[in-house]
Amino acid sequence: MYDFSADMTDCAKAVEIVLGTRLSVAQLSGPGPAADTLVKAMRHGSLEGGKRLRPLLVRQAAAIFHVPADAALIAGLAVEMVHCYSLIHDDLPAMDDDDLRRGRPTVHKAFDEATAILAGDALLTHAFDLLADQACHPDPAVRIALVRELAQGSGGGGMVGGQMRDIEGEQGGFSGDDISTMQAMKTGALIRASVRMGAILGGADARALAVLTAYAEAAGRAFQLADDILDVTASAATMGKATGKDAALGKQTLVTTLGVDGARQHLNDTVTSALSALRTFGPKADGLRATARYFASREN
Amino acid sequence: MYDFSADMTDCAKAVEIVLGTRLSVAQLSGPGPAADTLVKAMRHGSLEGGKRLRPLLVRQAAAIFHVPADAALIAGLAVEMVHCYSLIHDDLPAMDDDDLRRGRPTVHKAFDEATAILAGDALLTHAFDLLADQACHPDPAVRIALVRELAQGSGGGGMVGGQMRDIEGEQGGFSGDDISTMQAMKTGALIRASVRMGAILGGADARALAVLTAYAEAAGRAFQLADDILDVTASAATMGKATGKDAALGKQTLVTTLGVDGARQHLNDTVTSALSALRTFGPKADGLRATARYFASREN
C-alpha cells in the first residue's frame, strides 16, 4: 500500500539533506570560490522549509517507470532550486514586497536586495548545473531533455512569463481566461515540468508523456485553486506568509469570480480530472493520485 | 589573411539577427505565450548594442577546430543572453543603480524594476533552452557539456559570485588578491566559458582545452584591466555609460593600486601572456589573437 505521508516526509528529508550539502562554497563549481554571503543567502532561501512538492512529483512520476526515488533526486533538486529562486525574486520590494516567507524573514530582509537578486540568479543557474551533472542521469540525451523541460517550464513561456502576466493583471482588467492562462504559467508550468521530468527520467514514450502532461496540468490548476481559496480562508499563522493579499491588492483570482464555494467545487472537479488522466497506469501511479488529492485538501 | 574587423562585424550582425528572431512571443517556447511586455523588455536589454565579444570568442575558439561560424552561433547567443541578463540585473537600483547603458535607458528605466528583474530571469533561463536545442549541436553529450560550462561560468562560483564579491568589496577593504579573484569571476568567468564552449563545440581534447583556458583567463584579465583604465580615462559619451564610477564609489581596482601607467604596462604583459598560450595553434588561432590585442587597444 502506498503511504503518501511517508513518501512526502522521506522526499522532503532527502531534499533538505542534499540541498544542504550541495549549497556550499566547496560544491558550487566554477572558476572561483563562491562568496560566503551569497551561499548563506542561497541557503536561507531554500533550506528549512517548504513541502518539496515539486521534487515529490518528479519522484512520483519517475516511480511509474520503476525509477528508484534516489535516482530522481537530483532532477527534483533542480526544480526545487528554480522554485526557491522564484520565491526570492517574487518577494522583492519591486515585486510582491513580502517580509515573511515560511514564517521567517524573506531573503532581502535577512540580507539585502542586491544579495537577494544575486542569490536567486545563482540558484536558477545552479539548477542547470545540477541537471548537467552525470549524477543526475547517466545518459546525456536524458540530461539535455531535462534541461530543456526545466528551461521551458520556468522561462518566458512558463513560470516567469506567468509572473509577468500576474503583474500586468494587477494593473488592468483580467478576464477569467486571462487568469487561467496566467496561473497555468505562473504556478502550473513548474508543476507540469516536474511531472514531465520524472517521466523523462523514466524513459516515458510520447503517449505516456501526453497522459502525464494532462495529469500535471490539472494538478497544477488544483494547486493554484487551493492556494487562492486558502488566501481567503486561512490565517497568516497557518500559512507562514501573509494572507488576504489578493483581495487587498484588488487582484482577481478564480475565487473572486466563482466565490469560495464555487471555487471549492471547481477544485474537486479539477482533481477528478487529474485522477482520470492516470487511469491507464494502475497502482504505480498511486503517488501522483495521492498528491492530486492532497492539493485539494491541504490546509497550508 | 584573417580580418578581425570583418569577423567582429559579421559576428555582431549574425547575433543581432538571430537574437531578434529568437526573442519573440512565438519563439519563446513553454506551456504558455510569453507576455508582450516581457519580450519587449528582453529585447530592449539585448538588441541594438554591444560588440558581441562573447559570441565572437565562441566562434573564434571553435574556428581552431574547423567549426564553421554558423555552427557556433547558437552557443554564442546563449552566452550573450547570460551577459545581457547580468547587465540588466547589475543596473538595478539595488545594485549599481545605472540609468544609462549603451547610450539608452536601462531596462528598469525604460520599463520598471519588476519587469527588469523578470526580463533578466527569462534571458538567463532561455540561454539554457537554446543550448538544449538540437540546432545548437547534434550531439546531446556536447550540448550538455555546454550547459555545464555556461552554468559554472555564470553561477555562484563564476559571474554571479564575482558580482557578490564586488559588492562586498565596496563595503570593506579589498587586497590586490581579492580584486583579482573578484574580477576573474565577475568578468573573467564568462569570457573563459565563451572560449571553452567554442573548444567544446570543436571537440577539443583535454590538452587543447587547458591551453585555451589559459588563453581565456589571461584575455579576461586584459579585458577587465582595459575596462578599469577606461573608467578613469574615457568620457561617458565615448563609453555610452557612466564613467569615473569606480573612483566615485571609492572602489578599488588594479588602476587604484598600480596607477594608470602601471595598469597599462600590466595590461600589455597580460596580452602577451594570452598570446603565448596560443603558440601551439598556428594561424587557426589568429581570431583569438586579434581579440586579445583588441582588448588592450579598445577605446570604448
Coordinates of C-alpha atoms in Angstrom, one line a residue:
Chain A
M1 CA 0.0 0.0 0.0
Y2 CA 1.3 3.4 -1.0
D3 CA 1.8 5.7 2.0
F4 CA 1.6 9.3 0.9
S5 CA 2.6 10.9 4.2
A6 CA 5.7 8.6 4.5
D7 CA 6.7 9.4 0.8
M8 CA 6.3 13.1 1.3
T9 CA 8.3 13.1 4.5
D10 CA 11.0 10.9 3.1
C11 CA 11.3 13.1 0.0
A12 CA 11.4 16.4 2.0
K13 CA 14.1 14.9 4.2
A14 CA 16.2 13.8 1.2
V15 CA 15.9 17.2 -0.5
E16 CA 16.8 19.0 2.7
I17 CA 19.9 16.9 3.2
V18 CA 21.2 17.0 -0.3
L19 CA 20.4 20.8 -0.7
G20 CA 22.3 21.4 2.5
T21 CA 25.4 19.5 1.1
R22 CA 25.2 21.0 -2.4
L23 CA 24.8 24.6 -1.4
S24 CA 28.3 25.1 0.0
V25 CA 31.3 27.1 -1.2
A26 CA 33.1 23.8 -2.0
Q27 CA 30.2 22.4 -4.0
L28 CA 29.3 25.4 -6.1
S29 CA 31.6 24.7 -9.0
G30 CA 33.0 27.4 -11.1
P31 CA 36.3 29.1 -11.8
G32 CA 36.3 30.8 -8.4
P33 CA 35.1 30.3 -4.8
A34 CA 31.5 31.5 -4.2
A35 CA 31.3 34.3 -1.8
D36 CA 30.2 33.2 1.7
T37 CA 27.3 35.7 1.9
L38 CA 25.9 34.5 -1.4
V39 CA 26.0 30.9 -0.2
K40 CA 24.3 31.9 3.1
A41 CA 21.6 33.8 1.2
M42 CA 21.0 30.8 -1.2
R43 CA 20.7 28.5 1.8
H44 CA 18.4 30.9 3.6
G45 CA 16.1 31.0 0.6
S46 CA 16.0 27.2 0.1
L47 CA 16.6 25.3 3.3
E48 CA 14.4 24.6 6.3
G49 CA 11.1 25.0 4.7
G50 CA 8.6 24.1 2.0
K51 CA 6.9 20.8 1.4
R52 CA 9.2 20.0 -1.5
L53 CA 6.1 19.1 -3.6
R54 CA 8.0 19.5 -6.9
P55 CA 10.7 17.0 -6.1
L56 CA 8.0 14.8 -4.8
L57 CA 6.2 15.0 -8.2
V58 CA 9.4 14.2 -10.1
R59 CA 9.9 11.2 -7.8
Q60 CA 6.3 10.0 -8.2
A61 CA 6.2 10.4 -11.9
A62 CA 9.5 8.6 -12.2
A63 CA 8.2 5.8 -10.0
I64 CA 5.6 4.9 -12.6
F65 CA 8.6 3.8 -14.7
H66 CA 10.3 2.0 -11.8
V67 CA 12.9 4.7 -11.3
P68 CA 14.1 4.4 -7.7
A69 CA 13.5 7.6 -5.5
D70 CA 17.3 8.2 -5.2
A71 CA 17.7 8.3 -9.0
A72 CA 15.0 11.1 -9.2
L73 CA 16.5 13.2 -6.5
I74 CA 19.0 15.4 -8.4
A75 CA 16.4 16.3 -11.0
G76 CA 14.0 17.1 -8.2
L77 CA 16.6 19.3 -6.5
A78 CA 17.0 21.3 -9.7
V79 CA 13.2 22.0 -9.9
E80 CA 13.2 22.9 -6.2
M81 CA 16.1 25.4 -6.7
V82 CA 14.1 27.1 -9.5
H83 CA 11.1 27.2 -7.3
C84 CA 13.1 28.7 -4.4
Y85 CA 14.8 31.3 -6.7
S86 CA 11.3 32.4 -8.0
L87 CA 10.1 32.9 -4.4
I88 CA 13.2 35.0 -3.5
H89 CA 12.7 37.3 -6.6
D90 CA 8.9 37.4 -6.1
D91 CA 9.3 38.6 -2.5
L92 CA 11.5 41.6 -3.6
P93 CA 10.2 45.1 -2.9
A94 CA 9.8 45.8 -6.6
M95 CA 7.6 42.6 -6.9
D96 CA 5.3 41.4 -4.1
D97 CA 7.2 43.2 -1.4
D98 CA 6.9 40.4 1.2
D99 CA 8.7 40.5 4.6
L100 CA 7.8 37.0 5.6
R101 CA 8.1 33.6 3.9
R102 CA 7.5 30.3 5.7
G103 CA 7.4 32.2 9.0
R104 CA 10.9 33.7 8.5
P105 CA 12.3 36.9 7.1
T106 CA 12.5 36.9 3.3
V107 CA 16.0 36.8 1.8
H108 CA 16.1 40.6 1.1
K109 CA 15.0 41.2 4.7
A110 CA 17.6 38.8 6.2
F111 CA 20.3 40.1 3.9
D112 CA 19.6 43.0 1.4
E113 CA 18.1 43.4 -2.0
A114 CA 21.2 43.1 -4.1
T115 CA 22.1 39.8 -2.3
A116 CA 18.6 38.5 -2.8
I117 CA 18.7 39.3 -6.5
L118 CA 22.1 37.5 -6.8
A119 CA 21.1 34.5 -4.6
G120 CA 18.1 34.0 -6.9
D121 CA 20.2 34.3 -10.0
A122 CA 22.7 31.8 -8.6
L123 CA 20.1 29.2 -7.6
L124 CA 18.5 29.4 -11.0
T125 CA 21.9 28.9 -12.7
H126 CA 22.9 26.1 -10.3
A127 CA 19.7 24.2 -11.2
F128 CA 21.1 23.7 -14.7
D129 CA 24.5 22.8 -13.4
L130 CA 22.8 20.0 -11.4
L131 CA 21.0 18.7 -14.4
A132 CA 24.2 18.7 -16.4
D133 CA 25.9 16.6 -13.8
Q134 CA 26.3 12.9 -14.6
A135 CA 24.9 12.1 -11.1
C136 CA 21.5 13.3 -12.4
H137 CA 21.3 10.6 -15.1
P138 CA 24.0 8.6 -16.9
D139 CA 22.6 9.4 -20.4
P140 CA 23.5 12.8 -21.8
A141 CA 20.4 12.7 -24.0
V142 CA 18.2 12.4 -20.9
R143 CA 20.0 15.1 -19.1
I144 CA 19.7 17.6 -22.0
A145 CA 16.0 16.7 -22.3
L146 CA 15.6 17.6 -18.6
V147 CA 17.4 20.9 -19.2
R148 CA 15.0 21.7 -22.0
E149 CA 12.0 20.8 -19.9
L150 CA 13.1 22.9 -16.9
A151 CA 14.1 25.9 -19.1
Q152 CA 10.8 25.9 -20.9
G153 CA 8.7 25.4 -17.8
S154 CA 10.5 28.2 -15.9
G155 CA 11.2 30.8 -18.6
G156 CA 9.3 33.5 -20.5
G157 CA 6.8 31.0 -21.9
G158 CA 6.4 29.4 -18.4
M159 CA 6.8 30.5 -14.8
V160 CA 8.5 33.9 -15.4
G161 CA 6.0 34.7 -18.2
G162 CA 3.2 33.9 -15.8
Q163 CA 4.7 36.2 -13.1
M164 CA 4.8 39.0 -15.7
R165 CA 1.2 38.4 -16.6
D166 CA 0.2 38.4 -13.0
I167 CA 1.8 41.9 -12.5
E168 CA 0.1 43.2 -15.7
G169 CA -3.2 41.7 -14.4
E170 CA -2.9 43.8 -11.2
Q171 CA -2.7 46.9 -13.3
G172 CA -5.7 46.3 -15.6
G173 CA -8.8 44.2 -16.1
F174 CA -8.4 40.4 -16.3
S175 CA -10.9 38.0 -17.9
G176 CA -11.4 34.5 -16.5
D177 CA -9.4 33.2 -19.4
D178 CA -6.5 35.6 -18.7
I179 CA -6.4 34.4 -15.1
S180 CA -6.3 30.8 -16.2
T181 CA -3.5 31.4 -18.7
M182 CA -1.6 33.4 -16.1
Q183 CA -2.0 30.7 -13.4
A184 CA -1.2 27.8 -15.9
M185 CA 2.1 29.6 -16.4
K186 CA 3.0 31.1 -13.1
T187 CA 2.3 28.0 -10.9
G188 CA 1.3 25.4 -13.4
A189 CA 4.3 25.4 -15.7
L190 CA 6.8 24.3 -13.0
I191 CA 4.4 21.6 -11.7
R192 CA 4.0 20.4 -15.3
A193 CA 7.8 20.4 -15.8
S194 CA 8.2 18.4 -12.5
V195 CA 5.9 15.6 -13.6
R196 CA 7.3 15.6 -17.2
M197 CA 10.9 15.5 -15.8
G198 CA 10.0 12.4 -13.8
A199 CA 8.6 10.8 -16.9
I200 CA 11.7 11.8 -18.9
L201 CA 13.9 10.2 -16.3
G202 CA 11.8 7.0 -16.7
G203 CA 12.1 7.0 -20.5
A204 CA 8.4 7.6 -21.0
D205 CA 7.1 7.2 -24.6
A206 CA 5.2 10.0 -26.2
R207 CA 1.8 8.6 -25.2
A208 CA 2.7 8.2 -21.6
L209 CA 4.2 11.7 -21.6
A210 CA 1.0 13.1 -23.0
V211 CA -1.1 11.4 -20.4
L212 CA 1.1 12.6 -17.6
T213 CA 1.1 16.1 -19.0
A214 CA -2.7 16.1 -18.9
Y215 CA -2.5 15.0 -15.2
A216 CA 0.1 17.6 -14.4
E217 CA -1.9 20.5 -16.0
A218 CA -5.0 19.5 -14.0
A219 CA -2.9 19.0 -10.8
G220 CA -1.4 22.5 -11.3
R221 CA -4.8 24.1 -11.7
A222 CA -5.9 22.3 -8.5
F223 CA -2.8 23.5 -6.6
Q224 CA -3.4 27.1 -7.6
L225 CA -7.2 27.0 -6.8
A226 CA -6.4 25.6 -3.4
D227 CA -3.9 28.5 -2.9
D228 CA -6.4 31.1 -3.9
I229 CA -9.0 29.6 -1.6
L230 CA -6.5 29.5 1.3
D231 CA -5.6 33.1 0.6
V232 CA -9.2 34.0 1.5
T233 CA -9.9 31.4 4.3
A234 CA -6.6 30.7 6.1
S235 CA -4.7 32.8 8.6
A236 CA -1.2 34.1 8.2
A237 CA -0.1 31.9 11.1
T238 CA -1.2 28.7 9.4
M239 CA 0.3 29.7 6.1
G240 CA 3.6 31.1 7.4
K241 CA 3.1 34.0 5.0
A242 CA 0.7 37.0 4.6
T243 CA -2.8 36.0 3.5
G244 CA -5.7 38.1 2.2
K245 CA -3.2 39.7 -0.1
D246 CA -5.1 39.1 -3.3
A247 CA -8.2 40.9 -2.1
A248 CA -6.1 43.7 -0.6
L249 CA -4.5 44.2 -4.0
G250 CA -7.8 44.0 -5.7
K251 CA -6.3 41.0 -7.5
Q252 CA -8.7 38.8 -9.4
T253 CA -8.4 35.1 -8.9
L254 CA -10.9 32.3 -9.7
V255 CA -12.2 32.8 -6.1
T256 CA -13.3 36.3 -6.9
T257 CA -15.1 35.2 -10.0
L258 CA -16.6 31.9 -8.6
G259 CA -16.9 32.6 -4.9
V260 CA -15.3 30.3 -2.3
D261 CA -18.0 27.6 -2.6
G262 CA -17.8 27.7 -6.4
A263 CA -14.1 27.6 -6.3
R264 CA -14.2 24.6 -4.0
Q265 CA -16.5 22.7 -6.4
H266 CA -14.3 23.6 -9.3
L267 CA -11.3 22.3 -7.3
N268 CA -12.9 19.0 -6.7
D269 CA -13.8 18.7 -10.4
T270 CA -10.2 19.5 -11.4
V271 CA -8.8 16.8 -9.1
T272 CA -11.2 14.3 -10.6
S273 CA -9.9 15.2 -14.0
A274 CA -6.3 14.8 -12.8
L275 CA -7.1 11.4 -11.4
S276 CA -8.9 10.2 -14.5
A277 CA -5.9 11.0 -16.7
L278 CA -3.9 8.4 -14.7
R279 CA -6.4 5.6 -15.4
T280 CA -4.0 3.7 -17.7
F281 CA -1.3 3.4 -15.0
G282 CA -2.8 1.3 -12.3
P283 CA -1.3 1.3 -8.8
K284 CA 2.1 2.5 -9.9
A285 CA 0.6 6.0 -10.2
D286 CA -0.8 6.0 -6.6
G287 CA 1.8 8.6 -5.6
L288 CA 0.6 11.1 -8.2
R289 CA -3.0 10.3 -7.3
A290 CA -2.4 11.0 -3.6
T291 CA -0.6 14.3 -4.4
A292 CA -3.5 15.5 -6.5
R293 CA -5.9 14.7 -3.7
Y294 CA -3.6 16.4 -1.2
F295 CA -3.7 19.6 -3.3
A296 CA -7.5 19.7 -2.8
S297 CA -7.4 19.0 0.9
R298 CA -4.3 21.0 2.1
E299 CA -4.7 23.5 4.9
N300 CA -1.5 25.4 4.4
Chain B
M1 CA 44.7 36.7 -44.0
Y2 CA 42.4 36.9 -41.0
D3 CA 40.4 40.1 -40.9
F4 CA 39.4 40.9 -37.3
S5 CA 37.2 43.9 -38.1
A6 CA 35.3 41.9 -40.7
D7 CA 34.9 38.9 -38.4
M8 CA 33.7 41.1 -35.5
T9 CA 31.2 42.9 -37.7
D10 CA 29.9 39.7 -39.3
C11 CA 29.5 38.1 -35.8
A12 CA 27.7 41.1 -34.3
K13 CA 25.4 41.2 -37.3
A14 CA 24.6 37.5 -37.1
V15 CA 23.9 37.7 -33.3
E16 CA 21.6 40.7 -33.8
I17 CA 19.6 39.0 -36.5
V18 CA 19.2 35.7 -34.7
L19 CA 18.5 37.3 -31.3
G20 CA 15.9 39.5 -33.0
T21 CA 14.2 36.4 -34.4
R22 CA 14.5 34.2 -31.3
L23 CA 13.3 36.8 -28.8
S24 CA 9.6 36.8 -29.9
V25 CA 6.4 35.5 -28.3
A26 CA 6.3 32.8 -30.9
Q27 CA 9.8 31.6 -30.3
L28 CA 10.0 31.6 -26.5
S29 CA 8.8 28.0 -26.0
G30 CA 6.9 27.0 -23.0
P31 CA 3.4 25.9 -21.9
G32 CA 2.0 29.4 -22.5
P33 CA 2.6 32.5 -24.6
A34 CA 5.2 34.9 -23.1
A35 CA 3.7 38.3 -22.1
D36 CA 4.4 41.0 -24.7
T37 CA 5.9 43.4 -22.2
L38 CA 8.3 40.7 -21.0
V39 CA 9.5 40.1 -24.6
K40 CA 9.9 43.8 -25.2
A41 CA 12.0 44.2 -22.1
M42 CA 14.1 41.2 -23.1
R43 CA 14.7 42.7 -26.5
H44 CA 15.4 46.2 -25.0
G45 CA 18.1 44.6 -22.8
S46 CA 19.8 42.6 -25.5
L47 CA 19.2 44.1 -29.0
E48 CA 20.9 47.0 -30.7
G49 CA 24.1 47.2 -28.8
G50 CA 27.2 45.6 -27.6
K51 CA 30.1 44.3 -29.5
R52 CA 29.0 40.7 -29.0
L53 CA 32.6 39.9 -27.9
R54 CA 31.5 36.7 -26.2
P55 CA 29.8 35.1 -29.2
L56 CA 32.9 36.2 -31.2
L57 CA 35.2 34.3 -28.7
V58 CA 33.0 31.2 -29.0
R59 CA 33.2 31.4 -32.8
Q60 CA 37.0 32.1 -32.8
A61 CA 37.8 29.2 -30.4
A62 CA 35.5 26.9 -32.5
A63 CA 37.3 28.0 -35.7
I64 CA 40.5 26.4 -34.4
F65 CA 38.8 23.1 -34.7
H66 CA 37.3 24.0 -38.2
V67 CA 33.8 24.6 -36.8
P68 CA 32.0 27.0 -39.3
A69 CA 30.9 30.3 -37.8
D70 CA 27.2 29.4 -38.3
A71 CA 27.6 26.2 -36.2
A72 CA 29.0 28.3 -33.3
L73 CA 26.2 30.8 -33.3
I74 CA 23.6 29.3 -31.0
A75 CA 26.1 28.6 -28.3
G76 CA 27.3 32.2 -28.7
L77 CA 23.8 33.5 -28.4
A78 CA 23.4 31.6 -25.2
V79 CA 26.4 33.3 -23.7
E80 CA 25.3 36.7 -24.9
M81 CA 21.9 36.2 -23.3
V82 CA 23.6 35.5 -20.0
H83 CA 25.8 38.6 -20.4
C84 CA 22.8 40.7 -21.2
Y85 CA 20.7 39.4 -18.3
S86 CA 23.7 40.2 -16.0
L87 CA 23.8 43.8 -17.2
I88 CA 20.0 44.2 -16.6
H89 CA 20.3 43.0 -13.1
D90 CA 23.5 44.9 -12.4
D91 CA 21.9 48.1 -13.5
L92 CA 19.0 47.8 -11.0
P93 CA 18.7 50.4 -8.2
A94 CA 19.6 47.8 -5.6
M95 CA 22.8 47.0 -7.5
D96 CA 24.8 49.6 -9.5
D97 CA 21.7 51.9 -10.0
D98 CA 22.5 52.9 -13.6
D99 CA 20.1 54.9 -15.7
L100 CA 22.1 54.6 -18.9
R101 CA 23.5 51.6 -20.8
R102 CA 24.9 51.8 -24.3
G103 CA 23.6 55.3 -24.5
R104 CA 20.0 54.2 -23.9
P105 CA 17.8 54.0 -20.8
T106 CA 18.5 50.8 -18.8
V107 CA 15.7 48.2 -18.7
H108 CA 14.3 49.3 -15.3
K109 CA 14.2 52.9 -16.6
A110 CA 12.5 52.1 -19.9
F111 CA 10.1 49.7 -18.1
D112 CA 10.1 49.2 -14.4
E113 CA 12.1 47.3 -11.8
A114 CA 9.8 44.2 -11.6
T115 CA 9.9 43.9 -15.4
A116 CA 13.7 44.3 -15.4
I117 CA 14.1 41.5 -12.8
L118 CA 11.9 39.2 -14.8
A119 CA 13.4 40.0 -18.1
G120 CA 16.8 39.2 -16.7
D121 CA 15.5 35.9 -15.2
A122 CA 13.9 35.0 -18.6
L123 CA 17.0 35.7 -20.6
L124 CA 19.1 33.6 -18.2
T125 CA 16.6 30.7 -18.4
H126 CA 16.3 31.0 -22.2
A127 CA 20.1 30.7 -22.6
F128 CA 19.8 27.1 -21.4
D129 CA 16.8 26.4 -23.6
L130 CA 19.0 27.4 -26.6
L131 CA 21.8 25.1 -25.6
A132 CA 19.3 22.2 -25.1
D133 CA 18.1 22.7 -28.7
Q134 CA 19.4 20.3 -31.3
A135 CA 20.1 23.3 -33.5
C136 CA 23.0 24.2 -31.1
H137 CA 24.8 20.9 -31.8
P138 CA 23.6 17.5 -33.0
D139 CA 25.3 15.5 -30.2
P140 CA 23.5 15.6 -26.8
A141 CA 26.8 15.0 -25.0
V142 CA 28.2 18.2 -26.5
R143 CA 25.1 20.2 -25.6
I144 CA 25.1 19.0 -22.0
A145 CA 28.8 19.9 -21.7
L146 CA 27.9 23.4 -23.0
V147 CA 25.2 23.7 -20.3
R148 CA 27.6 22.7 -17.6
E149 CA 30.2 25.1 -18.9
L150 CA 27.8 28.0 -19.1
A151 CA 26.2 27.3 -15.7
Q152 CA 29.5 27.1 -13.9
G153 CA 30.9 30.2 -15.6
S154 CA 27.8 32.3 -14.8
G155 CA 26.7 30.9 -11.4
G156 CA 27.8 31.3 -7.8
G157 CA 31.3 30.1 -8.5
G158 CA 31.6 32.3 -11.5
M159 CA 30.0 35.6 -12.7
V160 CA 27.3 35.9 -10.0
G161 CA 29.8 35.0 -7.3
G162 CA 32.1 37.7 -8.7
Q163 CA 29.3 40.3 -8.6
M164 CA 28.6 39.4 -5.0
R165 CA 32.3 39.8 -4.1
D166 CA 32.4 43.2 -5.9
I167 CA 29.5 44.4 -3.7
E168 CA 31.2 43.1 -0.6
G169 CA 34.4 44.8 -1.7
E170 CA 32.7 48.2 -1.9
Q171 CA 31.8 47.8 1.7
G172 CA 35.1 46.8 3.1
G173 CA 38.9 46.7 2.4
F174 CA 40.0 44.7 -0.5
S175 CA 43.5 43.4 -1.1
G176 CA 45.1 43.1 -4.6
D177 CA 44.4 39.4 -4.5
D178 CA 40.8 39.9 -3.6
I179 CA 40.4 42.2 -6.6
S180 CA 41.9 39.7 -8.9
T181 CA 39.7 36.9 -7.6
M182 CA 36.6 39.1 -7.9
Q183 CA 37.5 40.2 -11.4
A184 CA 38.4 36.7 -12.6
M185 CA 34.9 35.7 -11.5
K186 CA 32.8 38.8 -12.4
T187 CA 34.1 39.4 -15.9
G188 CA 36.6 36.6 -16.5
A189 CA 34.4 33.6 -15.9
L190 CA 32.0 34.3 -18.8
I191 CA 34.9 35.1 -21.1
R192 CA 36.5 31.8 -20.0
A193 CA 33.3 30.0 -20.6
S194 CA 32.9 31.5 -24.1
V195 CA 36.3 30.3 -25.2
R196 CA 35.8 26.9 -23.6
M197 CA 32.4 26.5 -25.2
G198 CA 33.9 27.1 -28.6
A199 CA 36.5 24.5 -27.8
I200 CA 33.8 22.0 -26.7
L201 CA 31.9 22.6 -29.9
G202 CA 35.0 21.7 -31.7
G203 CA 35.6 18.5 -29.7
A204 CA 38.8 19.8 -28.2
D205 CA 40.9 17.3 -26.3
A206 CA 41.9 17.9 -22.6
R207 CA 45.2 19.4 -23.6
A208 CA 43.8 21.9 -26.1
L209 CA 41.1 22.8 -23.6
A210 CA 43.7 23.5 -21.0
V211 CA 45.7 25.7 -23.3
L212 CA 42.6 27.6 -24.4
T213 CA 41.6 28.0 -20.8
A214 CA 45.0 29.6 -20.0
Y215 CA 44.4 32.0 -23.0
A216 CA 40.9 32.8 -21.9
E217 CA 41.9 33.6 -18.3
A218 CA 44.6 36.0 -19.5
A219 CA 42.3 37.5 -22.0
G220 CA 39.7 38.0 -19.3
R221 CA 42.2 39.8 -17.1
A222 CA 43.2 42.0 -20.1
F223 CA 39.5 42.9 -20.8
Q224 CA 38.9 43.9 -17.2
L225 CA 42.1 45.9 -16.9
A226 CA 41.2 47.8 -20.1
D227 CA 37.7 48.4 -18.6
D228 CA 39.2 49.8 -15.3
I229 CA 41.6 52.0 -17.3
L230 CA 38.8 53.3 -19.5
D231 CA 36.7 54.1 -16.4
V232 CA 39.4 56.5 -15.4
T233 CA 40.4 57.9 -18.8
A234 CA 37.4 57.8 -21.1
S235 CA 34.3 60.0 -21.2
A236 CA 30.7 58.9 -20.7
A237 CA 29.9 59.9 -24.3
T238 CA 32.6 57.5 -25.7
M239 CA 31.6 54.7 -23.4
G240 CA 27.8 55.0 -23.7
K241 CA 27.6 54.5 -19.9
A242 CA 28.7 56.4 -16.8
T243 CA 32.5 56.6 -16.2
G244 CA 34.5 57.6 -13.2
K245 CA 32.2 55.4 -11.1
D246 CA 34.8 53.3 -9.5
A247 CA 36.6 56.3 -8.0
A248 CA 33.3 57.9 -7.0
L249 CA 32.4 54.8 -5.2
G250 CA 35.8 54.6 -3.6
K251 CA 36.0 51.2 -5.4
Q252 CA 39.4 49.6 -5.6
T253 CA 40.6 48.3 -9.0
L254 CA 44.0 47.5 -10.2
V255 CA 44.2 51.0 -11.5
T256 CA 43.9 52.4 -8.0
T257 CA 46.7 50.1 -6.8
L258 CA 49.0 50.3 -9.8
G259 CA 48.2 53.8 -11.3
V260 CA 47.1 54.3 -14.9
D261 CA 50.6 53.8 -16.4
G262 CA 51.3 50.7 -14.2
A263 CA 48.0 49.3 -15.2
R264 CA 48.7 49.9 -18.9
Q265 CA 52.0 48.0 -18.5
H266 CA 50.3 45.2 -16.7
L267 CA 47.7 45.1 -19.5
N268 CA 50.4 44.7 -22.1
D269 CA 52.1 41.9 -20.2
T270 CA 48.7 40.1 -19.8
V271 CA 48.0 40.2 -23.5
T272 CA 51.5 38.9 -24.2
S273 CA 50.7 36.0 -21.8
A274 CA 47.4 35.3 -23.6
L275 CA 49.1 35.2 -27.0
S276 CA 51.9 32.9 -25.8
A277 CA 49.3 30.4 -24.7
L278 CA 48.1 30.1 -28.3
R279 CA 51.6 29.2 -29.6
T280 CA 50.7 25.6 -30.5
F281 CA 47.8 26.5 -32.7
G282 CA 49.4 28.4 -35.6
P283 CA 47.3 30.7 -37.9
K284 CA 44.0 28.9 -37.0
A285 CA 44.1 30.9 -33.7
D286 CA 44.5 34.3 -35.4
G287 CA 41.0 35.2 -34.4
L288 CA 41.6 34.7 -30.7
R289 CA 45.0 36.5 -31.1
A290 CA 43.3 39.5 -32.6
T291 CA 40.7 39.7 -29.9
A292 CA 43.3 39.7 -27.1
R293 CA 45.1 42.5 -28.9
Y294 CA 41.8 44.3 -29.3
F295 CA 41.1 44.1 -25.6
A296 CA 44.3 46.0 -25.0
S297 CA 43.7 48.7 -27.5
R298 CA 40.0 49.4 -27.3
E299 CA 38.8 52.9 -26.7
N300 CA 35.2 52.1 -25.6

